[in-house]
Short mmCIF file of C-alpha atoms and ligand atoms in Angstrom, two decimals:
data_model
loop_
_atom_site.label_atom_id
_atom_site.label_comp_id
_atom_site.label_asym_id
_atom_site.label_seq_id
_atom_site.Cartn_x
_atom_site.Cartn_y
_atom_site.Cartn_z
CA UNK A 1 -86.39 52.53 -20.81
CA UNK A 2 -82.94 53.77 -19.63
CA UNK A 3 -81.45 51.35 -22.16
CA UNK A 4 -83.46 52.96 -24.90
CA UNK A 5 -82.30 56.44 -23.90
CA UNK A 6 -78.68 55.31 -23.88
CA UNK A 7 -79.13 53.75 -27.30
CA UNK A 8 -80.61 56.97 -28.70
CA UNK A 9 -77.78 58.94 -27.12
CA UNK A 10 -75.20 56.65 -28.69
CA UNK A 11 -76.88 56.91 -32.09
CA UNK A 12 -76.89 60.72 -31.93
CA UNK A 13 -73.27 60.70 -30.80
CA UNK A 14 -72.39 58.45 -33.66
CA UNK A 15 -74.15 60.76 -36.08
CA UNK A 16 -72.52 63.93 -34.78
CA UNK A 17 -68.98 62.60 -34.33
CA UNK A 18 -67.31 60.52 -36.97
CA UNK A 19 -64.23 60.03 -34.87
CA UNK A 20 -64.09 61.01 -31.24
CA UNK A 21 -62.49 64.41 -31.80
CA UNK A 22 -63.94 65.50 -35.14
CA UNK A 23 -67.33 67.05 -35.58
CA UNK A 24 -69.65 66.36 -38.51
CA UNK A 25 -72.33 68.71 -39.75
CA UNK A 26 -73.23 70.52 -42.93
CA UNK A 27 -72.05 73.95 -44.05
CA UNK A 28 -74.32 76.76 -45.22
CA UNK A 29 -74.47 75.22 -48.69
CA UNK A 30 -75.61 71.97 -47.10
CA UNK A 31 -72.37 70.19 -47.97
CA UNK A 32 -71.29 67.41 -45.59
CA UNK A 33 -68.54 68.88 -43.43
CA UNK A 34 -66.10 67.36 -40.96
CA UNK A 35 -64.13 69.65 -38.63
CA UNK A 36 -61.10 68.53 -36.63
CA UNK A 37 -59.88 71.78 -35.11
CA UNK A 38 -56.96 72.55 -32.81
CA UNK A 39 -55.95 69.00 -31.93
CA UNK A 40 -52.27 68.98 -32.76
CA UNK A 41 -52.92 66.79 -35.80
CA UNK A 42 -50.21 66.15 -38.37
CA UNK A 43 -52.30 63.79 -40.51
CA UNK A 44 -55.96 63.32 -41.35
CA UNK A 45 -57.52 61.17 -38.61
CA UNK A 46 -58.82 57.70 -39.47
CA UNK A 47 -62.49 57.07 -39.99
CA UNK A 48 -63.60 60.24 -41.73
CA UNK A 49 -66.30 59.49 -44.26
CA UNK A 50 -65.00 59.56 -47.82
CA UNK A 51 -68.11 61.46 -48.97
CA UNK A 52 -66.98 64.49 -46.94
CA UNK A 53 -67.10 67.61 -49.08
CA UNK A 54 -65.73 70.15 -46.62
CA UNK A 55 -62.75 69.17 -44.48
CA UNK A 56 -61.73 71.68 -41.81
CA UNK A 57 -58.34 71.07 -40.21
CA UNK A 58 -57.55 74.52 -38.84
CA UNK A 59 -55.24 75.13 -35.90
CA UNK A 60 -53.35 71.86 -36.10
CA UNK A 61 -49.69 71.01 -36.67
CA UNK A 62 -49.57 70.14 -40.35
CA UNK A 63 -46.19 71.21 -41.74
CA UNK A 64 -46.84 70.58 -45.44
CA UNK A 65 -49.71 70.16 -47.85
CA UNK A 66 -49.56 66.59 -49.05
CA UNK A 67 -52.01 66.07 -51.91
CA UNK A 68 -52.02 62.30 -51.51
CA UNK A 69 -53.32 62.60 -47.93
CA UNK A 70 -56.65 63.76 -49.36
CA UNK A 71 -56.94 61.58 -52.44
CA UNK A 72 -59.40 59.20 -50.77
CA UNK A 73 -61.91 62.03 -50.41
CA UNK A 74 -63.24 61.94 -53.94
CA UNK A 75 -66.02 64.46 -53.25
CA UNK A 76 -63.75 67.01 -51.53
CA UNK A 77 -64.90 70.53 -52.43
CA UNK A 78 -63.18 72.63 -49.74
CA UNK A 79 -60.03 71.99 -47.72
CA UNK A 80 -59.29 74.34 -44.84
CA UNK A 81 -55.74 74.13 -43.48
CA UNK A 82 -55.63 77.66 -42.09
CA UNK A 83 -53.48 78.30 -39.03
CA UNK A 84 -51.22 75.31 -39.24
CA UNK A 85 -47.45 75.31 -39.62
CA UNK A 86 -47.32 74.61 -43.34
CA UNK A 87 -44.12 75.72 -45.04
CA UNK A 88 -44.19 73.53 -48.15
CA UNK A 89 -46.62 72.34 -50.77
CA UNK A 90 -45.62 68.85 -51.78
CA UNK A 91 -44.94 68.08 -55.44
CA UNK A 92 -47.90 67.08 -57.57
CA UNK A 93 -49.58 63.86 -56.55
CA UNK A 94 -53.03 62.49 -57.23
CA UNK A 95 -55.49 64.93 -58.76
CA UNK A 96 -58.20 66.24 -56.43
CA UNK A 97 -60.79 66.57 -59.14
CA UNK A 98 -63.49 68.50 -57.26
CA UNK A 99 -61.43 70.67 -54.91
CA UNK A 100 -62.71 74.22 -55.40
CA UNK A 101 -61.69 76.10 -52.25
CA UNK A 102 -58.25 75.84 -50.65
CA UNK A 103 -57.57 77.74 -47.43
CA UNK A 104 -53.94 78.09 -46.38
CA UNK A 105 -54.24 81.36 -44.44
CA UNK A 106 -51.97 81.89 -41.46
CA UNK A 107 -49.28 79.35 -42.26
CA UNK A 108 -45.51 79.56 -42.78
CA UNK A 109 -45.26 79.60 -46.57
CA UNK A 110 -42.33 81.72 -47.74
CA UNK A 111 -42.60 81.28 -51.50
CA UNK A 112 -44.57 79.44 -54.15
CA UNK A 113 -43.09 77.76 -57.20
CA UNK A 114 -44.62 77.31 -60.64
CA UNK A 115 -47.79 75.25 -61.11
CA UNK A 116 -47.94 74.31 -57.43
CA UNK A 117 -51.74 73.98 -57.54
CA UNK A 118 -51.78 71.73 -60.61
CA UNK A 119 -53.26 68.83 -58.58
CA UNK A 120 -56.42 70.80 -58.00
CA UNK A 121 -57.49 71.84 -61.50
CA UNK A 122 -60.98 72.92 -60.40
CA UNK A 123 -59.78 75.47 -57.84
CA UNK A 124 -61.90 78.60 -57.72
CA UNK A 125 -60.64 80.22 -54.52
CA UNK A 126 -57.12 80.18 -53.06
CA UNK A 127 -56.50 81.83 -49.69
CA UNK A 128 -52.82 82.43 -48.95
CA UNK A 129 -53.16 85.48 -46.71
CA UNK A 130 -51.12 85.86 -43.51
CA UNK A 131 -48.14 83.80 -44.59
CA UNK A 132 -44.54 84.97 -45.17
CA UNK A 133 -44.67 84.70 -48.94
CA UNK A 134 -41.80 86.64 -50.49
CA UNK A 135 -41.71 85.17 -53.98
CA UNK A 136 -43.98 83.79 -56.67
CA UNK A 137 -43.36 82.51 -60.17
CA UNK A 138 -45.05 83.74 -63.35
CA UNK A 139 -46.93 80.42 -63.55
CA UNK A 140 -47.81 79.93 -59.87
CA UNK A 141 -51.54 80.23 -60.71
CA UNK A 142 -51.46 78.76 -64.22
CA UNK A 143 -53.63 75.88 -65.45
CA UNK A 144 -56.52 76.74 -63.14
CA UNK A 145 -59.28 77.54 -65.64
CA UNK A 146 -61.97 78.24 -63.03
CA UNK A 147 -59.95 80.49 -60.71
CA UNK A 148 -61.92 83.41 -59.25
CA UNK A 149 -60.21 84.49 -56.02
CA UNK A 150 -56.51 84.88 -55.15
CA UNK A 151 -55.84 86.20 -51.67
CA UNK A 152 -52.20 87.13 -51.04
CA UNK A 153 -52.83 89.80 -48.44
CA UNK A 154 -50.57 90.16 -45.40
CA UNK A 155 -47.52 88.58 -46.96
CA UNK A 156 -44.05 89.90 -47.74
CA UNK A 157 -44.04 90.20 -51.50
CA UNK A 158 -41.46 92.80 -52.61
CA UNK A 159 -42.14 92.27 -56.34
CA UNK A 160 -44.66 90.55 -58.58
CA UNK A 161 -43.63 88.29 -61.45
CA UNK A 162 -44.54 90.45 -64.44
CA UNK A 163 -46.55 87.75 -66.22
CA UNK A 164 -48.42 86.38 -63.20
CA UNK A 165 -51.86 87.48 -64.40
CA UNK A 166 -51.13 86.83 -68.11
CA UNK A 167 -50.60 83.19 -67.22
CA UNK A 168 -53.83 82.90 -65.23
CA UNK A 169 -55.85 81.14 -67.88
CA UNK A 170 -59.14 81.64 -66.07
CA UNK A 171 -61.39 84.24 -67.65
CA UNK A 172 -63.46 84.40 -64.46
CA UNK A 173 -60.83 85.86 -62.11
CA UNK A 174 -62.69 88.36 -59.92
CA UNK A 175 -60.65 89.07 -56.81
CA UNK A 176 -56.95 89.78 -56.52
CA UNK A 177 -55.95 90.79 -53.02
CA UNK A 178 -52.44 92.19 -52.46
CA UNK A 179 -53.19 94.34 -49.43
CA UNK A 180 -50.42 94.69 -46.88
CA UNK A 181 -47.36 93.42 -48.73
CA UNK A 182 -43.97 94.99 -49.48
CA UNK A 183 -44.63 96.04 -53.06
CA UNK A 184 -42.93 99.19 -54.27
CA UNK A 185 -43.42 98.74 -58.02
CA UNK A 186 -46.23 97.44 -60.22
CA UNK A 187 -44.72 95.86 -63.36
CA UNK A 188 -45.69 97.67 -66.57
CA UNK A 189 -48.76 96.14 -68.18
CA UNK A 190 -49.35 93.82 -65.22
CA UNK A 191 -53.15 93.90 -65.53
CA UNK A 192 -53.30 94.19 -69.31
CA UNK A 193 -54.57 90.63 -69.86
CA UNK A 194 -57.28 91.06 -67.17
CA UNK A 195 -58.41 94.62 -67.85
CA UNK A 196 -61.62 94.68 -65.81
CA UNK A 197 -60.88 92.78 -62.61
CA UNK A 198 -63.82 93.63 -60.35
CA UNK A 199 -62.02 93.53 -56.97
CA UNK A 200 -58.41 94.64 -56.74
CA UNK A 201 -56.77 95.39 -53.37
CA UNK A 202 -53.50 97.34 -53.37
CA UNK A 203 -53.41 99.40 -50.15
CA UNK A 204 -50.76 99.16 -47.42
CA UNK A 205 -47.85 98.66 -49.78
CA UNK A 206 -44.79 100.92 -49.92
CA UNK A 207 -45.32 102.18 -53.49
CA UNK A 208 -42.43 104.23 -54.77
CA UNK A 209 -43.60 107.24 -56.74
CA UNK A 210 -40.84 107.65 -59.29
CA UNK A 211 -41.31 107.69 -63.07
CA UNK A 212 -41.92 103.91 -62.93
CA UNK A 213 -45.19 104.45 -61.01
CA UNK A 214 -46.65 105.73 -64.29
CA UNK A 215 -48.31 102.41 -65.10
CA UNK A 216 -49.93 102.09 -61.66
CA UNK A 217 -51.02 105.73 -61.86
CA UNK A 218 -52.86 105.19 -65.13
CA UNK A 219 -54.26 101.84 -63.98
CA UNK A 220 -55.75 103.49 -60.87
CA UNK A 221 -57.24 106.30 -62.93
CA UNK A 222 -58.72 103.88 -65.43
CA UNK A 223 -59.94 101.26 -62.89
CA UNK A 224 -60.91 103.50 -59.98
CA UNK A 225 -64.30 101.73 -59.73
CA UNK A 226 -62.63 98.33 -59.18
CA UNK A 227 -60.15 99.23 -56.42
CA UNK A 228 -61.15 98.35 -52.85
CA UNK A 229 -59.70 97.96 -49.38
CA UNK A 230 -60.83 95.98 -46.35
CA UNK A 231 -62.31 97.82 -43.43
CA UNK A 232 -62.79 95.83 -40.26
CA UNK A 233 -63.46 92.13 -40.62
CA UNK A 234 -66.31 92.08 -43.08
CA UNK A 235 -66.54 95.37 -44.96
CA UNK A 236 -64.89 96.49 -48.12
CA UNK A 237 -64.80 100.09 -49.28
CA UNK A 238 -63.90 101.76 -52.53
CA UNK A 239 -60.31 102.85 -52.08
CA UNK A 240 -58.44 103.95 -55.18
CA UNK A 241 -57.36 107.02 -53.17
CA UNK A 242 -55.87 104.82 -50.42
CA UNK A 243 -53.07 103.57 -52.63
CA UNK A 244 -50.34 105.89 -51.34
CA UNK A 245 -46.75 106.83 -52.11
CA UNK A 246 -44.16 105.80 -49.55
CA UNK A 247 -41.48 107.85 -51.28
CA UNK A 248 -39.74 109.96 -52.43
CA UNK A 249 -40.04 112.08 -49.26
CA UNK A 250 -41.86 115.01 -50.84
CA UNK A 251 -44.66 112.67 -52.04
CA UNK A 252 -44.95 110.64 -48.82
CA UNK A 253 -48.53 109.47 -48.18
CA UNK A 254 -49.90 111.23 -51.25
CA UNK A 255 -52.63 109.24 -53.05
CA UNK A 256 -51.09 108.08 -56.32
CA UNK A 257 -54.32 108.60 -58.22
CA UNK A 258 -54.30 112.31 -57.37
CA UNK A 259 -50.81 113.00 -58.68
CA UNK A 260 -49.99 114.65 -61.97
CA UNK A 261 -47.42 112.93 -64.10
CA UNK A 262 -45.14 115.91 -63.55
CA UNK A 263 -45.20 115.23 -59.77
CA UNK A 264 -43.66 111.77 -59.97
CA UNK A 265 -41.83 112.14 -63.27
CA UNK A 266 -40.69 115.75 -63.58
CA UNK A 267 -39.54 116.76 -67.04
CA UNK A 268 -35.82 117.34 -67.41
CA UNK A 269 -34.82 120.58 -65.74
CA UNK A 270 -34.47 123.45 -68.21
CA UNK A 271 -31.10 123.50 -69.90
CA UNK A 272 -28.85 126.25 -68.64
CA UNK A 273 -27.81 128.52 -71.45
CA UNK A 274 -24.37 127.90 -72.81
CA UNK A 275 -23.32 126.37 -75.99
CA UNK A 276 -21.85 123.15 -74.67
CA UNK A 277 -25.34 121.90 -73.73
CA UNK A 278 -26.86 122.38 -77.14
CA UNK A 279 -24.28 120.23 -78.86
CA UNK A 280 -24.76 116.47 -79.38
CA UNK A 281 -24.51 114.67 -76.09
CA UNK A 282 -21.27 112.87 -76.71
CA UNK A 283 -18.47 114.93 -78.09
CA UNK A 284 -15.30 113.10 -78.88
CA UNK A 285 -13.21 116.20 -78.95
CA UNK A 286 -10.29 114.41 -77.50
CA UNK A 287 -9.91 110.78 -78.46
CA UNK A 288 -7.80 109.93 -75.46
CA UNK A 289 -10.18 111.46 -72.95
CA UNK A 290 -13.64 111.47 -74.48
CA UNK A 291 -15.73 114.09 -72.78
CA UNK A 292 -19.32 113.13 -72.03
CA UNK A 293 -21.62 116.05 -71.64
CA UNK A 294 -24.78 115.35 -69.68
CA UNK A 295 -28.02 115.68 -71.58
CA UNK A 296 -29.86 117.37 -68.75
C1 NAG B 1 -43.31 74.70 -37.12
O1 NAG B 1 -42.43 73.91 -37.88
C2 NAG B 1 -41.05 74.19 -37.68
C3 NAG B 1 -40.27 73.34 -38.62
O2 NAG B 1 -40.71 73.52 -39.93
C4 NAG B 1 -40.72 73.92 -36.22
O3 NAG B 1 -39.37 74.27 -35.99
C5 NAG B 1 -41.63 74.76 -35.32
O4 NAG B 1 -41.39 74.43 -33.98
C6 NAG B 1 -43.07 74.51 -35.64
N1 NAG B 1 -43.90 75.44 -34.90
C7 NAG B 1 -44.96 75.06 -34.22
C8 NAG B 1 -45.73 76.13 -33.53
O5 NAG B 1 -45.32 73.91 -34.18
C1 NAG B 2 -57.84 88.15 -47.63
O1 NAG B 2 -57.26 87.90 -46.40
C2 NAG B 2 -57.32 89.00 -45.50
C3 NAG B 2 -56.46 88.70 -44.30
O2 NAG B 2 -56.76 87.49 -43.73
C4 NAG B 2 -58.77 89.23 -45.15
O3 NAG B 2 -58.88 90.31 -44.25
C5 NAG B 2 -59.50 89.55 -46.44
O4 NAG B 2 -60.88 89.68 -46.18
C6 NAG B 2 -59.31 88.50 -47.49
N1 NAG B 2 -59.76 89.03 -48.76
C7 NAG B 2 -60.65 88.42 -49.52
C8 NAG B 2 -60.99 89.08 -50.78
O5 NAG B 2 -61.17 87.36 -49.19
C1 NAG B 3 -41.47 86.05 -65.58
O1 NAG B 3 -41.39 86.23 -66.98
C2 NAG B 3 -40.62 87.37 -67.36
C3 NAG B 3 -40.84 87.61 -68.84
O2 NAG B 3 -40.92 86.42 -69.55
C4 NAG B 3 -39.17 87.12 -66.97
O3 NAG B 3 -38.37 88.22 -67.35
C5 NAG B 3 -39.11 86.94 -65.47
O4 NAG B 3 -37.80 86.60 -65.07
C6 NAG B 3 -40.07 85.85 -64.99
N1 NAG B 3 -40.14 85.94 -63.57
C7 NAG B 3 -40.11 84.88 -62.79
C8 NAG B 3 -40.17 85.12 -61.32
O5 NAG B 3 -40.02 83.76 -63.25
C1 NAG B 4 -50.16 93.89 -42.03
O1 NAG B 4 -49.70 92.58 -41.72
C2 NAG B 4 -49.04 92.47 -40.48
C3 NAG B 4 -48.59 91.04 -40.34
O2 NAG B 4 -48.07 90.55 -41.53
C4 NAG B 4 -49.99 92.88 -39.37
O3 NAG B 4 -49.31 92.84 -38.14
C5 NAG B 4 -50.54 94.27 -39.64
O4 NAG B 4 -51.51 94.60 -38.67
C6 NAG B 4 -51.16 94.34 -41.01
N1 NAG B 4 -51.56 95.70 -41.29
C7 NAG B 4 -52.71 95.98 -41.84
C8 NAG B 4 -52.96 97.42 -42.07
O5 NAG B 4 -53.51 95.13 -42.15
#
């Protein structure tokens, strides 16, 4: 009898743990999942079943994303490498045909080149929040026809490549999260190729309210119903009026959507009377010392 109990125990143990330190179960979608969390790993442990669809490797010591490390997992649907020490994505390797969700939150990425996700052509969700990303290329998210979610929140982006969204070939992009970056300017026409993005997050950026904020101002007015911010861990709230100016000083913390164009782009001050100002702006009255008269 004790032998039988030990045997049952060993069988259960074998079922629950594929290798001593990784746990096997199924996620909420009933996909086979293996989790190896917080073990100082720098490579995928031996012995993980190749039918695994969800591989969770959070809180380890991976320093780069090596596509070839996962090529044996032909069914891989989700790869979670959050909270590692990843600073580089290795150049394209074998294609991970079924990879749909890639989690790289809380790593050490500082920039992303062009086409860096090319090895995962089925990607639908990319989580890059809480890195140190300061630069992207126009084609960073190109060639991903099923892409729905891009999370870039809590990074250090000072500018966006103007054609970033143009070159997202997916027509199903739904979520674009830029909360908490260092953006001061939205490039003109940035959203024009994706005019009705359902979830756009733009709060906690130092937007500069000069004439160049005109595009963002009209985008917010037009897309008010699609602008959100995060509140707490799980809630989102409608937040077009939480996209605020960080300058110039007289507009500090004013909601951009509530401004009039004349607030951020005042018309030229009235011309003082006096005949020199009504003449053409460049008068070459003296060829040796051309006199340039300001237009305003
Ligand atoms: C992360 O990696 C860098 C090298 O890229 C290393 O210097 C640093 O000690 C690592 N940090 C941790 C917490 O492992
Ligand atoms: C993006 O990441 C941030 C920070 O981790 C998180 O709070 C937010 O919920 C994520 N946004 C989306 C749309 O998943
Ligand atoms: C993106 O494309 C625009 C227009 O083609 C170009 O001016 C800009 O330099 C590119 N930006 C990057 C980061 O490659
Ligand atoms: C913004 O991100 C920084 C870390 O990058 C974090 O310390 C801060 O709490 C975040 N602020 C908000 C409002 O999310």
